[in-house]
Amino acid sequence: MNDQTSKNIIEQLEKRLQRIEQDEKKKRWFHLPSTILGITICSVFLAILSYADTPSSISRTDFKSGTVISSSAINSQFNTVYSAVNELLGKIQAVGNSLNITGNPAVTGNMSVSGTLSGGTISSDSYKIPQRDYKIIIKTNTTNPTYQVDITADFLTVYDSNNITKVLSNVSSTVDITVSGANGLDTGSEAANSWYYIWVIWNGTTTASLLSASSTVPTMPSGYTHNRLVGVVHNTGTDFLPFIQQDNHVIVPKDEAGNTPGMYVLRAFSSDTTLTGTDISTYVPPIVIALSLVIDVVGNTSVSGCFLSFNNNQANEYMAAYSGSSDNYSAVLHDIEYGSTNLYSRSHGGGSGGINIHLRGYVYRLF
């Protein structure tokens, strides 16, 4: 073996030795975090054991605040720590590469959850996104129109006191003012010249309806938790005023005497030249936002129009004007913004002819 060959072998051995030393260093450093963690855990338990072994009559000085902690306080604190650690250890379970914590801890504040639900179910009703309220039809009952109202809807969302929703489907209910409780009057007895608000209610199983003098907080029958205001009906004395409602729109089918043109007469007058107020609260509910009116001119051709206002101000009048000279001329004013229970009106053109203001319908915002 020559000198060069010997030199090469020595260099190879030195390189192998360096690699072995480097590998050993890596192994030693790889275990360093575990060693530190182990020392820390042992120190904590040794401290607890030392703490537990402290005679019950000895007090200690808190090394952070400098205050003296009595022996009874020390024992109480240790017992609290010991119980909490013991309970936690009892709840930790090793499952594969994961740690599971069992039990039912109380959680306060907000909790953000991500990932995949593993096991368990969520009620189909609990987090359902409400479907749009759809095809709500409300009207006085065909057979008993003076004391019953029919309510139907394809979909209707009702609410509890915490605004938790429930979507009802295929709603069909008849509410009767001569009945008390569910499908009747919520409280008290039938009152004359009163508006009764129509509610749909739900008790977790059954859908029913309710009449109430309150438009905000009806008296709920026992067991019923959810409700929804859907309409309103006027009780004149012993009779309901007939109406037909689709969603937010109400059509008045006939006047109180059943006469044509099929609308309640709000005011009949001839030639008022100044605005005169008429109380229309019997025919128009408080929750209305707009009205539709029919203006009839009858008898004399010299009356050519009508002015309307809800605030007794001519600067804010609506006008229905008539051309030509024929009698019994009509015009329709749609969606007049409702302002108060008084409707102010005056004629245009004078003369001895009559003007009748009929209520054709109204709109409120419930859906």
Short mmCIF file of C-alpha atoms in Angstrom, two decimals:
data_model
loop_
_atom_site.label_atom_id
_atom_site.label_comp_id
_atom_site.label_asym_id
_atom_site.label_seq_id
_atom_site.Cartn_x
_atom_site.Cartn_y
_atom_site.Cartn_z
CA MET A 1 0.00 0.00 0.00
CA ASN A 2 1.54 3.29 -1.07
CA ASP A 3 1.38 6.59 0.78
CA GLN A 4 -1.34 8.01 -1.46
CA THR A 5 -3.66 5.09 -0.88
CA SER A 6 -3.16 5.31 2.87
CA LYS A 7 -3.90 9.03 2.74
CA ASN A 8 -7.19 8.46 0.89
CA ILE A 9 -8.36 5.84 3.38
CA ILE A 10 -7.57 8.13 6.30
CA GLU A 11 -9.55 11.00 4.71
CA GLN A 12 -12.58 8.72 4.16
CA LEU A 13 -12.49 7.58 7.78
CA GLU A 14 -12.29 11.18 8.99
CA LYS A 15 -15.33 12.13 6.90
CA ARG A 16 -17.31 9.15 8.28
CA LEU A 17 -16.32 10.14 11.81
CA GLN A 18 -17.50 13.73 11.19
CA ARG A 19 -20.87 12.48 9.87
CA ILE A 20 -21.30 10.25 12.92
CA GLU A 21 -20.53 13.16 15.24
CA GLN A 22 -23.00 15.39 13.39
CA ASP A 23 -25.72 12.72 13.60
CA GLU A 24 -25.16 12.33 17.33
CA LYS A 25 -25.47 16.09 17.84
CA LYS A 26 -28.73 16.13 15.90
CA LYS A 27 -30.14 13.30 18.01
CA ARG A 28 -29.16 15.02 21.22
CA TRP A 29 -30.73 18.34 20.12
CA PHE A 30 -33.84 16.60 18.79
CA HIS A 31 -34.71 15.39 22.28
CA LEU A 32 -33.93 18.66 24.00
CA PRO A 33 -37.56 20.06 23.83
CA SER A 34 -38.93 16.85 25.29
CA THR A 35 -36.32 17.00 28.04
CA ILE A 36 -37.22 20.60 28.88
CA LEU A 37 -40.95 19.76 28.85
CA GLY A 38 -40.37 16.78 31.08
CA ILE A 39 -38.31 18.79 33.54
CA THR A 40 -41.02 21.48 33.62
CA ILE A 41 -43.82 18.98 34.27
CA CYS A 42 -41.78 17.25 36.98
CA SER A 43 -41.04 20.61 38.57
CA VAL A 44 -44.75 21.52 38.61
CA PHE A 45 -45.71 18.23 40.25
CA LEU A 46 -42.82 18.45 42.71
CA ALA A 47 -43.97 21.94 43.60
CA ILE A 48 -47.52 20.66 44.09
CA LEU A 49 -46.30 17.79 46.23
CA SER A 50 -44.13 20.16 48.24
CA TYR A 51 -47.09 22.52 48.50
CA ALA A 52 -49.33 19.68 49.67
CA ASP A 53 -46.71 18.57 52.18
CA THR A 54 -46.60 22.00 53.81
CA PRO A 55 -47.87 21.79 57.38
CA SER A 56 -51.37 23.23 57.64
CA SER A 57 -50.26 25.72 60.30
CA ILE A 58 -47.52 27.42 58.22
CA SER A 59 -48.22 30.61 56.26
CA ARG A 60 -46.23 31.77 53.25
CA THR A 61 -45.34 35.07 51.60
CA ASP A 62 -46.46 35.54 48.01
CA PHE A 63 -43.21 36.04 46.09
CA LYS A 64 -44.89 38.36 43.53
CA SER A 65 -46.98 40.68 45.72
CA GLY A 66 -45.10 40.29 49.03
CA THR A 67 -48.33 39.78 50.96
CA VAL A 68 -48.63 37.04 53.56
CA ILE A 69 -50.96 34.19 52.64
CA SER A 70 -52.53 32.42 55.60
CA SER A 71 -52.34 28.67 55.99
CA SER A 72 -56.12 28.30 55.49
CA ALA A 73 -55.93 30.25 52.22
CA ILE A 74 -53.00 28.07 51.10
CA ASN A 75 -54.95 24.89 51.80
CA SER A 76 -58.04 26.24 50.03
CA GLN A 77 -56.04 27.26 46.95
CA PHE A 78 -54.26 23.90 46.83
CA ASN A 79 -57.54 21.99 47.09
CA THR A 80 -58.96 24.05 44.22
CA VAL A 81 -55.89 23.42 42.02
CA TYR A 82 -55.80 19.73 42.92
CA SER A 83 -59.51 19.24 42.15
CA ALA A 84 -59.26 21.06 38.82
CA VAL A 85 -56.17 19.10 37.71
CA ASN A 86 -57.67 15.80 38.87
CA GLU A 87 -60.92 16.53 36.98
CA LEU A 88 -59.03 17.54 33.83
CA LEU A 89 -56.90 14.38 33.90
CA GLY A 90 -60.08 12.34 34.20
CA LYS A 91 -61.52 13.95 31.07
CA ILE A 92 -58.46 13.60 28.80
CA GLN A 93 -58.48 10.54 26.53
CA ALA A 94 -55.83 9.57 24.01
CA VAL A 95 -57.39 8.49 20.71
CA GLY A 96 -54.82 7.70 18.05
CA ASN A 97 -52.81 10.85 17.45
CA SER A 98 -55.43 13.09 19.08
CA LEU A 99 -56.43 14.08 22.58
CA ASN A 100 -60.16 14.20 23.30
CA ILE A 101 -61.66 16.08 26.24
CA THR A 102 -64.94 14.59 27.42
CA GLY A 103 -67.63 16.10 29.64
CA ASN A 104 -69.86 19.11 29.26
CA PRO A 105 -67.88 22.25 30.14
CA ALA A 106 -69.82 25.48 30.53
CA VAL A 107 -68.80 27.99 27.87
CA THR A 108 -69.49 31.71 28.09
CA GLY A 109 -69.04 34.40 25.45
CA ASN A 110 -68.80 33.73 21.73
CA MET A 111 -67.53 30.47 20.28
CA SER A 112 -66.23 30.08 16.73
CA VAL A 113 -66.39 26.55 15.33
CA SER A 114 -64.58 25.32 12.24
CA GLY A 115 -63.95 21.92 10.74
CA THR A 116 -66.31 19.01 10.20
CA LEU A 117 -69.11 17.86 12.49
CA SER A 118 -68.22 14.37 13.70
CA GLY A 119 -71.19 12.52 15.13
CA GLY A 120 -74.45 14.00 16.40
CA THR A 121 -77.20 15.78 14.49
CA ILE A 122 -78.57 19.30 14.16
CA SER A 123 -82.35 19.72 14.16
CA SER A 124 -83.68 20.58 10.70
CA ASP A 125 -85.80 23.36 12.25
CA SER A 126 -83.10 25.00 14.38
CA TYR A 127 -80.99 26.71 11.73
CA LYS A 128 -83.37 26.78 8.79
CA ILE A 129 -83.17 29.91 6.65
CA PRO A 130 -86.71 31.34 6.52
CA GLN A 131 -88.37 31.07 3.14
CA ARG A 132 -90.09 34.13 1.77
CA ASP A 133 -93.64 34.61 3.11
CA TYR A 134 -95.72 33.48 0.17
CA LYS A 135 -99.36 33.57 -0.97
CA ILE A 136 -100.96 34.98 2.18
CA ILE A 137 -104.73 35.22 1.73
CA ILE A 138 -106.95 36.62 4.53
CA LYS A 139 -110.67 37.32 4.21
CA THR A 140 -113.94 37.29 6.10
CA ASN A 141 -115.40 33.79 6.13
CA THR A 142 -117.91 33.04 3.36
CA THR A 143 -120.41 31.27 5.62
CA ASN A 144 -119.97 33.40 8.76
CA PRO A 145 -118.53 36.71 7.54
CA THR A 146 -119.72 38.71 10.55
CA TYR A 147 -117.59 36.92 13.15
CA GLN A 148 -115.02 34.66 11.43
CA VAL A 149 -111.89 35.31 9.36
CA ASP A 150 -110.02 32.74 7.23
CA ILE A 151 -106.20 32.76 6.97
CA THR A 152 -104.22 30.72 4.43
CA ALA A 153 -100.57 30.86 3.35
CA ASP A 154 -98.17 28.63 1.43
CA PHE A 155 -95.32 29.79 3.68
CA LEU A 156 -95.32 32.04 6.73
CA THR A 157 -92.51 32.81 9.20
CA VAL A 158 -93.45 33.13 12.87
CA TYR A 159 -91.24 34.34 15.76
CA ASP A 160 -90.82 33.73 19.47
CA SER A 161 -89.90 36.35 22.09
CA ASN A 162 -86.19 35.94 21.21
CA ASN A 163 -86.87 36.34 17.46
CA ILE A 164 -86.11 32.67 16.83
CA THR A 165 -88.00 31.78 13.67
CA LYS A 166 -90.11 28.89 12.48
CA VAL A 167 -91.27 28.56 8.88
CA LEU A 168 -94.83 27.27 8.68
CA SER A 169 -96.10 25.74 5.46
CA ASN A 170 -99.63 25.15 4.17
CA VAL A 171 -101.18 27.40 6.80
CA SER A 172 -104.97 27.16 7.01
CA SER A 173 -106.87 28.53 9.99
CA THR A 174 -110.20 30.18 10.84
CA VAL A 175 -110.36 32.60 13.76
CA ASP A 176 -113.68 33.22 15.52
CA ILE A 177 -114.34 36.23 17.77
CA THR A 178 -117.01 34.30 19.69
CA VAL A 179 -114.37 31.77 20.84
CA SER A 180 -111.73 32.33 23.56
CA GLY A 181 -108.06 31.35 23.26
CA ALA A 182 -106.51 29.58 20.27
CA ASN A 183 -108.51 30.26 17.08
CA GLY A 184 -110.44 32.94 18.96
CA LEU A 185 -110.13 36.11 21.03
CA ASP A 186 -106.98 36.27 23.15
CA THR A 187 -108.48 37.96 26.22
CA GLY A 188 -111.61 39.82 27.36
CA SER A 189 -114.88 39.93 25.46
CA GLU A 190 -115.94 41.23 22.06
CA ALA A 191 -115.96 45.04 21.87
CA ALA A 192 -117.88 47.26 19.46
CA ASN A 193 -116.24 49.77 17.11
CA SER A 194 -112.83 48.20 17.55
CA TRP A 195 -110.01 47.00 15.34
CA TYR A 196 -108.88 43.44 16.03
CA TYR A 197 -105.43 42.36 14.92
CA ILE A 198 -105.14 38.93 13.34
CA TRP A 199 -102.24 36.71 14.44
CA VAL A 200 -100.98 33.30 13.39
CA ILE A 201 -99.60 31.35 16.37
CA TRP A 202 -97.66 28.08 16.83
CA ASN A 203 -96.94 25.85 19.85
CA GLY A 204 -94.26 23.58 18.41
CA THR A 205 -96.81 21.24 16.84
CA THR A 206 -100.07 23.00 16.06
CA THR A 207 -100.70 26.10 13.96
CA ALA A 208 -103.64 28.26 15.05
CA SER A 209 -104.86 31.88 14.82
CA LEU A 210 -105.75 34.61 17.29
CA LEU A 211 -107.63 37.91 17.48
CA SER A 212 -106.21 40.60 19.74
CA ALA A 213 -106.74 44.29 20.46
CA SER A 214 -102.92 44.56 20.52
CA SER A 215 -100.87 45.01 17.36
CA THR A 216 -97.62 44.26 19.21
CA VAL A 217 -98.06 41.85 22.15
CA PRO A 218 -101.08 39.53 22.02
CA THR A 219 -101.97 37.42 25.06
CA MET A 220 -100.76 34.00 23.97
CA PRO A 221 -102.68 30.82 24.86
CA SER A 222 -100.83 28.35 27.10
CA GLY A 223 -98.10 26.46 25.27
CA TYR A 224 -97.95 28.76 22.24
CA THR A 225 -94.50 30.31 21.77
CA HIS A 226 -94.38 31.79 18.24
CA ASN A 227 -96.62 34.35 16.53
CA ARG A 228 -96.91 36.67 13.55
CA LEU A 229 -99.18 39.64 12.86
CA VAL A 230 -100.87 39.02 9.50
CA GLY A 231 -103.82 41.43 9.26
CA VAL A 232 -106.58 43.40 10.95
CA VAL A 233 -110.38 43.45 10.90
CA HIS A 234 -112.90 46.02 12.17
CA ASN A 235 -115.77 44.96 14.41
CA THR A 236 -118.62 47.45 14.09
CA GLY A 237 -120.73 46.11 16.94
CA THR A 238 -121.51 42.50 16.34
CA ASP A 239 -120.33 42.33 12.73
CA PHE A 240 -116.97 42.34 10.93
CA LEU A 241 -116.57 44.69 7.98
CA PRO A 242 -115.96 42.45 4.93
CA PHE A 243 -112.51 42.54 3.31
CA ILE A 244 -110.20 40.47 1.10
CA GLN A 245 -106.43 40.63 1.66
CA GLN A 246 -103.59 39.27 -0.47
CA ASP A 247 -100.17 39.72 1.11
CA ASN A 248 -100.07 43.44 2.10
CA HIS A 249 -102.96 44.61 -0.11
CA VAL A 250 -106.59 44.80 1.02
CA ILE A 251 -109.57 45.16 -1.29
CA VAL A 252 -112.94 46.32 0.06
CA PRO A 253 -115.55 44.20 -1.76
CA LYS A 254 -118.70 46.21 -0.93
CA ASP A 255 -119.97 49.04 1.21
CA GLU A 256 -121.66 48.59 4.58
CA ALA A 257 -125.08 48.31 2.91
CA GLY A 258 -123.88 45.93 0.20
CA ASN A 259 -124.37 48.54 -2.52
CA THR A 260 -122.41 49.29 -5.66
CA PRO A 261 -119.87 50.60 -6.50
CA GLY A 262 -118.72 48.14 -3.86
CA MET A 263 -116.71 50.39 -1.55
CA TYR A 264 -117.24 52.05 1.83
CA VAL A 265 -118.34 55.68 1.62
CA LEU A 266 -115.84 57.81 3.54
CA ARG A 267 -117.57 61.09 2.78
CA ALA A 268 -120.53 62.40 0.76
CA PHE A 269 -120.76 66.17 0.12
CA SER A 270 -121.63 68.73 -2.56
CA SER A 271 -119.80 72.02 -2.90
CA ASP A 272 -117.40 72.62 0.02
CA THR A 273 -114.85 75.20 -1.05
CA THR A 274 -112.62 74.75 2.01
CA LEU A 275 -111.05 71.56 3.30
CA THR A 276 -113.36 69.70 5.67
CA GLY A 277 -112.11 66.85 7.84
CA THR A 278 -113.82 63.46 8.11
CA ASP A 279 -112.84 60.76 10.62
CA ILE A 280 -112.15 57.58 8.63
CA SER A 281 -110.84 55.43 11.51
CA THR A 282 -113.83 53.08 11.28
CA TYR A 283 -112.80 51.98 7.79
CA VAL A 284 -109.03 52.47 7.77
CA PRO A 285 -106.85 50.57 10.30
CA PRO A 286 -104.02 52.40 12.13
CA ILE A 287 -101.26 50.30 10.53
CA VAL A 288 -102.13 51.40 6.97
CA ILE A 289 -99.45 53.18 4.89
CA ALA A 290 -101.48 53.99 1.73
CA LEU A 291 -105.05 54.15 0.46
CA SER A 292 -106.85 53.68 -2.83
CA LEU A 293 -109.96 55.84 -3.27
CA VAL A 294 -112.75 56.18 -5.83
CA ILE A 295 -114.24 59.66 -6.37
CA ASP A 296 -117.79 59.78 -7.78
CA VAL A 297 -119.45 62.92 -9.09
CA VAL A 298 -123.22 62.58 -9.16
CA GLY A 299 -126.15 64.79 -10.09
CA ASN A 300 -124.77 68.12 -11.36
CA THR A 301 -122.27 68.85 -14.10
CA SER A 302 -120.88 72.02 -12.52
CA VAL A 303 -118.83 70.00 -9.98
CA SER A 304 -115.64 69.21 -11.83
CA GLY A 305 -113.30 67.72 -9.27
CA CYS A 306 -112.24 66.99 -5.71
CA PHE A 307 -109.20 67.89 -3.60
CA LEU A 308 -107.92 65.60 -0.81
CA SER A 309 -105.42 66.11 1.99
CA PHE A 310 -104.41 64.34 5.22
CA ASN A 311 -102.96 67.38 6.99
CA ASN A 312 -105.52 70.13 6.31
CA ASN A 313 -103.09 71.87 4.02
CA GLN A 314 -104.03 72.87 0.48
CA ALA A 315 -100.37 72.86 -0.51
CA ASN A 316 -100.31 69.08 0.01
CA GLU A 317 -103.52 68.10 -1.75
CA TYR A 318 -104.29 65.23 -4.08
CA MET A 319 -106.64 66.09 -6.91
CA ALA A 320 -109.18 64.10 -8.88
CA ALA A 321 -110.37 66.25 -11.80
CA TYR A 322 -113.17 65.54 -14.26
CA SER A 323 -113.47 66.56 -17.88
CA GLY A 324 -116.69 66.73 -19.78
CA SER A 325 -120.14 67.43 -18.42
CA SER A 326 -121.70 64.00 -17.86
CA ASP A 327 -123.15 62.95 -14.54
CA ASN A 328 -121.91 60.04 -12.43
CA TYR A 329 -118.28 60.42 -13.46
CA SER A 330 -115.69 58.45 -11.47
CA ALA A 331 -111.93 58.59 -10.98
CA VAL A 332 -109.54 56.42 -8.97
CA LEU A 333 -106.67 57.65 -6.82
CA HIS A 334 -104.22 54.84 -6.09
CA ASP A 335 -101.69 54.59 -3.23
CA ILE A 336 -102.35 57.88 -1.48
CA GLU A 337 -99.95 58.11 1.43
CA TYR A 338 -101.88 57.72 4.66
CA GLY A 339 -101.23 60.47 7.19
CA SER A 340 -103.90 60.52 9.91
CA THR A 341 -107.39 59.34 10.84
CA ASN A 342 -108.83 62.54 9.32
CA LEU A 343 -109.29 62.85 5.58
CA TYR A 344 -109.73 66.48 4.45
CA SER A 345 -111.57 67.16 1.20
CA ARG A 346 -113.18 69.94 -0.82
CA SER A 347 -114.86 70.23 -4.19
CA HIS A 348 -113.57 71.93 -7.31
CA GLY A 349 -115.94 73.91 -9.51
CA GLY A 350 -118.84 74.49 -7.08
CA GLY A 351 -122.38 73.72 -8.08
CA SER A 352 -125.04 71.63 -6.38
CA GLY A 353 -123.81 68.24 -7.56
CA GLY A 354 -122.69 65.62 -5.08
CA ILE A 355 -119.30 64.02 -4.49
CA ASN A 356 -118.86 60.62 -2.88
CA ILE A 357 -115.45 59.45 -1.66
CA HIS A 358 -115.31 55.64 -1.52
CA LEU A 359 -112.60 53.48 0.03
CA ARG A 360 -111.42 50.97 -2.57
CA GLY A 361 -108.63 49.41 -0.58
CA TYR A 362 -105.43 49.98 1.40
CA VAL A 363 -101.89 48.74 1.90
CA TYR A 364 -99.92 47.92 5.01
CA ARG A 365 -96.41 46.53 5.39
CA LEU A 366 -96.45 43.19 7.20
CA PHE A 367 -94.57 40.80 4.88
#
